[in-house]
CSV table of C-alpha atoms and ligand atoms in Angstrom, one decimal:
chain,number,residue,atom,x,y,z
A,42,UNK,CA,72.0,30.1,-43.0
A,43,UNK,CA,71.4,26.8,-41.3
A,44,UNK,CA,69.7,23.7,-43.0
A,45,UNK,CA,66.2,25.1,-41.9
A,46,UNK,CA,66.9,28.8,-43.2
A,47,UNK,CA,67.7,27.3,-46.4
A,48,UNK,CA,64.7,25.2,-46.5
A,49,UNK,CA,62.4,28.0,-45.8
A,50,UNK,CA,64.3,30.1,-48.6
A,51,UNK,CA,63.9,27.6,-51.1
A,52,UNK,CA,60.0,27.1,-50.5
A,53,UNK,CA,59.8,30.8,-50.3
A,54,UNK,CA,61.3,31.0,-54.0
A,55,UNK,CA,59.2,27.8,-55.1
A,56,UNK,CA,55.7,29.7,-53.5
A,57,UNK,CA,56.9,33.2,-55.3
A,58,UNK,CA,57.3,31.6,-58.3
A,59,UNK,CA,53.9,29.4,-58.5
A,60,UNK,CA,51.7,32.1,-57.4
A,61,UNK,CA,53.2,35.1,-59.4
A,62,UNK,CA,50.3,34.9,-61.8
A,63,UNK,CA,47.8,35.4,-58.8
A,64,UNK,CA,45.9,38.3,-58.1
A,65,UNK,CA,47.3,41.5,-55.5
A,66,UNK,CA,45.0,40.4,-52.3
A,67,UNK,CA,45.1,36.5,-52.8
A,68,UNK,CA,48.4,35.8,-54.6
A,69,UNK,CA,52.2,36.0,-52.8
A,70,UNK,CA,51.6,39.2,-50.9
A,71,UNK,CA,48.7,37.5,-49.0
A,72,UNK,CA,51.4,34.4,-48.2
A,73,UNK,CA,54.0,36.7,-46.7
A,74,UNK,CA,51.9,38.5,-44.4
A,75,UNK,CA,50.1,35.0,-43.2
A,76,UNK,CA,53.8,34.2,-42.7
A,77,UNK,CA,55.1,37.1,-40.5
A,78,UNK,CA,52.0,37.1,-38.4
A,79,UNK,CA,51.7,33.4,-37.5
A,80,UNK,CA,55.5,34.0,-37.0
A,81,UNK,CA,54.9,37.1,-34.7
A,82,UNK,CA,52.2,35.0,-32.8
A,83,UNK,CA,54.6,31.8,-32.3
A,84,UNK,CA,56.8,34.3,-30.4
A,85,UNK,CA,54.2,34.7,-28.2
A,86,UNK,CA,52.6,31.4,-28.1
A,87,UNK,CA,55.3,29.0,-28.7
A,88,UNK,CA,54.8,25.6,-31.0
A,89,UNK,CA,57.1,24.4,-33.8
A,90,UNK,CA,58.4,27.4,-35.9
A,91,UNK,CA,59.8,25.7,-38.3
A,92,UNK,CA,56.0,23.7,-39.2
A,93,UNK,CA,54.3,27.0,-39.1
A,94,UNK,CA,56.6,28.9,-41.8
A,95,UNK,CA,56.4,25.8,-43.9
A,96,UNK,CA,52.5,25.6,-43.1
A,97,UNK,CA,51.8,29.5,-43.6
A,98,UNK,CA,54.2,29.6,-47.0
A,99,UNK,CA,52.2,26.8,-48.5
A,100,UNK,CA,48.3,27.3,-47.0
A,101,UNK,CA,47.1,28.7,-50.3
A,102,UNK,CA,49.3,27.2,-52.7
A,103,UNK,CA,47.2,25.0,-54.6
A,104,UNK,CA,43.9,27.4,-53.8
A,105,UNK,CA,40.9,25.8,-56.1
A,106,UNK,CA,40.2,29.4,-57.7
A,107,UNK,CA,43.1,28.7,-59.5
A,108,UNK,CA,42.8,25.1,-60.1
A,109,UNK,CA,39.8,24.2,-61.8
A,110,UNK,CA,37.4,24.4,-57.7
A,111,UNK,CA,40.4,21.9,-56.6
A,112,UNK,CA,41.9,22.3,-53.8
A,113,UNK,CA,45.1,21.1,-54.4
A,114,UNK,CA,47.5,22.8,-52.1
A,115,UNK,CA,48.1,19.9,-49.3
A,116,UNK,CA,48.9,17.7,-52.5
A,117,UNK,CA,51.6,20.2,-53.9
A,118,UNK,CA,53.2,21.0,-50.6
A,119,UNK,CA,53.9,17.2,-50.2
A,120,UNK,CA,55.6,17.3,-53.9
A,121,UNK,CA,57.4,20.4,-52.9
A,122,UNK,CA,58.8,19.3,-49.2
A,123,UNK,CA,59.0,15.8,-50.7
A,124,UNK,CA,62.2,17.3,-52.9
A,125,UNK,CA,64.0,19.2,-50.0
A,126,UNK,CA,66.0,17.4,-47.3
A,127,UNK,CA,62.5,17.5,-45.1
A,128,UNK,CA,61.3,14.6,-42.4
A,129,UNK,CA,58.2,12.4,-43.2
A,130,UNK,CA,56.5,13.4,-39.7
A,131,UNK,CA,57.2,17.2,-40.6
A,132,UNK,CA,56.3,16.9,-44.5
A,133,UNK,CA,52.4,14.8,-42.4
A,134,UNK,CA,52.0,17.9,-40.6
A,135,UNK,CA,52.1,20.4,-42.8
A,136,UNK,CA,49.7,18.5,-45.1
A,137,UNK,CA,47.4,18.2,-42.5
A,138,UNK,CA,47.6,21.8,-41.5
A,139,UNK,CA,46.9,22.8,-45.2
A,140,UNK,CA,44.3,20.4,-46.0
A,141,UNK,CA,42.4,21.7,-43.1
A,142,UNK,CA,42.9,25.1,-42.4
A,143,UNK,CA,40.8,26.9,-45.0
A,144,UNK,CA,37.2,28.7,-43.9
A,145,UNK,CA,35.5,26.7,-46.4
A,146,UNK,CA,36.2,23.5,-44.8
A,147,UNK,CA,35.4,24.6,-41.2
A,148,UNK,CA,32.4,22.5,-40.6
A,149,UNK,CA,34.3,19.0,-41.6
A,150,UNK,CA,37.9,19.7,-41.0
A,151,UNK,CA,39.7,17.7,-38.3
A,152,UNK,CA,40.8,19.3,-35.1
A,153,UNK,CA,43.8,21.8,-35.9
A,154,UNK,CA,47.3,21.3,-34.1
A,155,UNK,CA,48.8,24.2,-31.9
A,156,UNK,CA,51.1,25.2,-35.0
A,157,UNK,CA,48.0,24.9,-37.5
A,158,UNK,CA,45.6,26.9,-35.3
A,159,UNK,CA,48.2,29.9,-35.1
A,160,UNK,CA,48.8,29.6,-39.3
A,161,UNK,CA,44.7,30.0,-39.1
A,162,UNK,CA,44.8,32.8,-37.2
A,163,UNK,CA,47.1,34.1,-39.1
A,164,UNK,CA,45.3,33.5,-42.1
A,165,UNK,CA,41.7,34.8,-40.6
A,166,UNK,CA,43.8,38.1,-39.2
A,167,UNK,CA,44.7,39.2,-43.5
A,168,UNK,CA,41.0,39.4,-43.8
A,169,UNK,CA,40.8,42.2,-41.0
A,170,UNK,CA,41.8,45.7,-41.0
A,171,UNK,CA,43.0,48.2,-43.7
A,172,UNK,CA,44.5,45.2,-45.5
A,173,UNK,CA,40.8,43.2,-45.0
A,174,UNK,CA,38.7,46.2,-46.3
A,175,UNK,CA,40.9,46.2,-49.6
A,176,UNK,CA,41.1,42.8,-49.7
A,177,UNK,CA,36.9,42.9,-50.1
A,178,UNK,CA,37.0,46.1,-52.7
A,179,UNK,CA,39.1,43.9,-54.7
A,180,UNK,CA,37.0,40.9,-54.2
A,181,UNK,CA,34.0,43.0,-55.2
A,182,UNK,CA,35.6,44.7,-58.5
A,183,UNK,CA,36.7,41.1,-59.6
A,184,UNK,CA,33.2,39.9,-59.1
A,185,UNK,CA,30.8,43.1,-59.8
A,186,UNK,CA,29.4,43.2,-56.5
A,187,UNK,CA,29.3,46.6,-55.5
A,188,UNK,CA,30.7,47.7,-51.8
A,189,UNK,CA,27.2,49.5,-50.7
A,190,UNK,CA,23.8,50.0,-52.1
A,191,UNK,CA,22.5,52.9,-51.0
A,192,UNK,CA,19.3,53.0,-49.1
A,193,UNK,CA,20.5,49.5,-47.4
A,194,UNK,CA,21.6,48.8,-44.0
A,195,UNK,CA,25.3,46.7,-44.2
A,196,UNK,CA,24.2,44.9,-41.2
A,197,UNK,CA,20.8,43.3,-42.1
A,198,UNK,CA,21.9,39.8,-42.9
A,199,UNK,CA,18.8,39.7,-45.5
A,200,UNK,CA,20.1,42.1,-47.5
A,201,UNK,CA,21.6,41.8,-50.5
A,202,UNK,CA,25.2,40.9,-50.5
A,203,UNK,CA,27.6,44.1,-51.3
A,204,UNK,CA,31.5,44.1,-49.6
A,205,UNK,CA,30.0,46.1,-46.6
A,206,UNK,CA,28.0,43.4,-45.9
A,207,UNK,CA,30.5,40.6,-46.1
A,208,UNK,CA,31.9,42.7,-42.9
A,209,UNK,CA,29.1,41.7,-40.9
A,210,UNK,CA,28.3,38.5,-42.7
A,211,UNK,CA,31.6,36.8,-41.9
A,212,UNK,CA,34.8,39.2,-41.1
A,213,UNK,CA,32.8,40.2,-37.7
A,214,UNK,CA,32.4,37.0,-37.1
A,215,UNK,CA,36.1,35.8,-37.3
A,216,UNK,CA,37.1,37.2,-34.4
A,217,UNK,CA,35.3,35.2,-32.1
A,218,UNK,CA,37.0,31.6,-34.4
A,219,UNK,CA,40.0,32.6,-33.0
A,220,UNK,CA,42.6,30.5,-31.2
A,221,UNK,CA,45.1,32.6,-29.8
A,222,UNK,CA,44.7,35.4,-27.5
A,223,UNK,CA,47.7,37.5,-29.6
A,224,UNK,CA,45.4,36.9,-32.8
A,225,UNK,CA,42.6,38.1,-30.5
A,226,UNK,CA,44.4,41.4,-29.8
A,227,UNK,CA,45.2,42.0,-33.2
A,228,UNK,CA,41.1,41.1,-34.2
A,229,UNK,CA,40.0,43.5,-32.0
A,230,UNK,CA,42.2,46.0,-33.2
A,231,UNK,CA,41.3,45.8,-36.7
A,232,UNK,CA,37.7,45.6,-36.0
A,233,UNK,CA,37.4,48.5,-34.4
A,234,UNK,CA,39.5,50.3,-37.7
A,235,UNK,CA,36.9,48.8,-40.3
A,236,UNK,CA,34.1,49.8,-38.2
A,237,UNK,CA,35.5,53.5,-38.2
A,238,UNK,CA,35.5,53.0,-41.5
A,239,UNK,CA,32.5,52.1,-42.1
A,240,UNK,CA,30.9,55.0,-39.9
A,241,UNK,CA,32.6,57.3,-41.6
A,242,UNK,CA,32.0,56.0,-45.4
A,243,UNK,CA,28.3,55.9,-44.1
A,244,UNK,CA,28.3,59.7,-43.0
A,245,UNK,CA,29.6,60.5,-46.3
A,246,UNK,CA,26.9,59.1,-48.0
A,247,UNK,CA,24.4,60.8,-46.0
A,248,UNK,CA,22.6,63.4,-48.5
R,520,ADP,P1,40.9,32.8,-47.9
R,520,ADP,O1,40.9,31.7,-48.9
R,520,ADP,O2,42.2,33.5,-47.7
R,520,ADP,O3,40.3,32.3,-46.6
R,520,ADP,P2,38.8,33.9,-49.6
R,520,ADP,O4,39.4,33.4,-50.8
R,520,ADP,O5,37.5,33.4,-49.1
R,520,ADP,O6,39.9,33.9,-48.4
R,520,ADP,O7,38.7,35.5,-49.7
R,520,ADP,C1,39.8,36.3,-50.1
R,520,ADP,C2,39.4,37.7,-49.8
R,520,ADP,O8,38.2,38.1,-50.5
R,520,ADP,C3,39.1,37.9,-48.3
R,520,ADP,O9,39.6,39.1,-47.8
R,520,ADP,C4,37.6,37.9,-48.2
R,520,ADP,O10,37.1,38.7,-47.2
R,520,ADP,C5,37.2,38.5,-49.6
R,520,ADP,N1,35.9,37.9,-49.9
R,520,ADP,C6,35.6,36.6,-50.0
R,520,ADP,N2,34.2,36.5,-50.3
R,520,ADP,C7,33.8,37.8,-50.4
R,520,ADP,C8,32.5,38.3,-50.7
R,520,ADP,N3,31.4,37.5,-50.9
R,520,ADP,N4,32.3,39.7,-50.7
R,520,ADP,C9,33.4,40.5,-50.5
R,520,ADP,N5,34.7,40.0,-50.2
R,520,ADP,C10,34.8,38.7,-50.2
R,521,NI,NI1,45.1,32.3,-47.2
């Protein structure tokens, strides 16, 4: 392995490790698909690989569901690179891709590098497609919200809020947030499975 393999393993092992407590759908398993796609787009795109892998491993990190509403993870990745043989401009940029990558943040976060809009998309893209509809199931079962309510259209933005109508509330609007125009492709892909899905889970119900 060369010196940035090994880096990449070790924060790997570190990000494991912290988050193995977390939930299926937001712990490690969400981290290592936000890793292969951003990687996957930056084969397309270009930008710094080695940022992005540091920047998609660490994005979620310190995530303020599990620390007390903080969001702490641009603090811990700066504690974690700060202990591997990791440059002070690189160890800057990944903070600052963290620290402002995350939907919440989208009306006051500062403009996103080329590396920390393809760990976005990359991020935006897990909340899409088969992986995106269980993603909002689990969301729901944590939280009691149910995915439908019969006798209620999914797609009246009044209605009240079940997991089919997070679909149109916000996952239908990702698409459109998007950077890249691989991330694009991908969107537009996995749209068009949740939308099948949704016809079908609709016809179902029809009695
Ligand atoms: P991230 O931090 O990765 O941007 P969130 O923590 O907001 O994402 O959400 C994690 C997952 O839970 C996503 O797949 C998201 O679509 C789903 N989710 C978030 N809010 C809701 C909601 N109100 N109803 C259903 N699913 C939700
Ligand atoms: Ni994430």
């Amino acid at each position: 392995m060369n010196p940035s393999e090994t880096i990449i393993q070790n924060v790997t092992n570190i990000v494991s490790q912290r988050m193995a407590d977390q939930q299926a759908g937001h712990g490690f398993d969400h981290v290592r698909r936000v890793h292969r796609t951003a990687c996957d787009i930056q084969a397309q795109t270009g930008g710094d690989r080695f940022v992005i892998e540091l920047a998609a491993l660490l994005h979620d990190v310190g995530d303020a569901k599990f620390h007390e509403g903080v969001e702490r993870s641009a603090e811990f990745s700066r504690q974690i690179l700060g202990d591997l043989p990791v440059d002070t401009p690189t160890i800057d940029h990944v903070a600052h891709i963290v620290d402002n990558l995350s939907f919440r943040k989208h009306d006051t976060a500062e403009e996103l590098s080329l590396e920390g809009k393809i760990v976005q998309d990359a991020d935006r893209l897990d909340a899409l497609g088969a992986i995106g509809i269980v993603r909002t199931i689990e969301y729901g079962a944590t939280v009691g919200q149910p995915f439908h309510i019969a006798g209620h259209d999914p797609s009246d933005l009044n209605g009240p809020k079940t997991g089919a109508g997070h679909f149109y509330q916000k996952l239908f609007r990702l698409r459109e947030m998007l950077h890249t125009d691989p991330a694009r492709q991908i969107a537009t892909e996995r749209e068009r499975f949740m939308k099948t899905f949704l016809t079908q889970f609709m016809s179902e119900l029809a009695d």
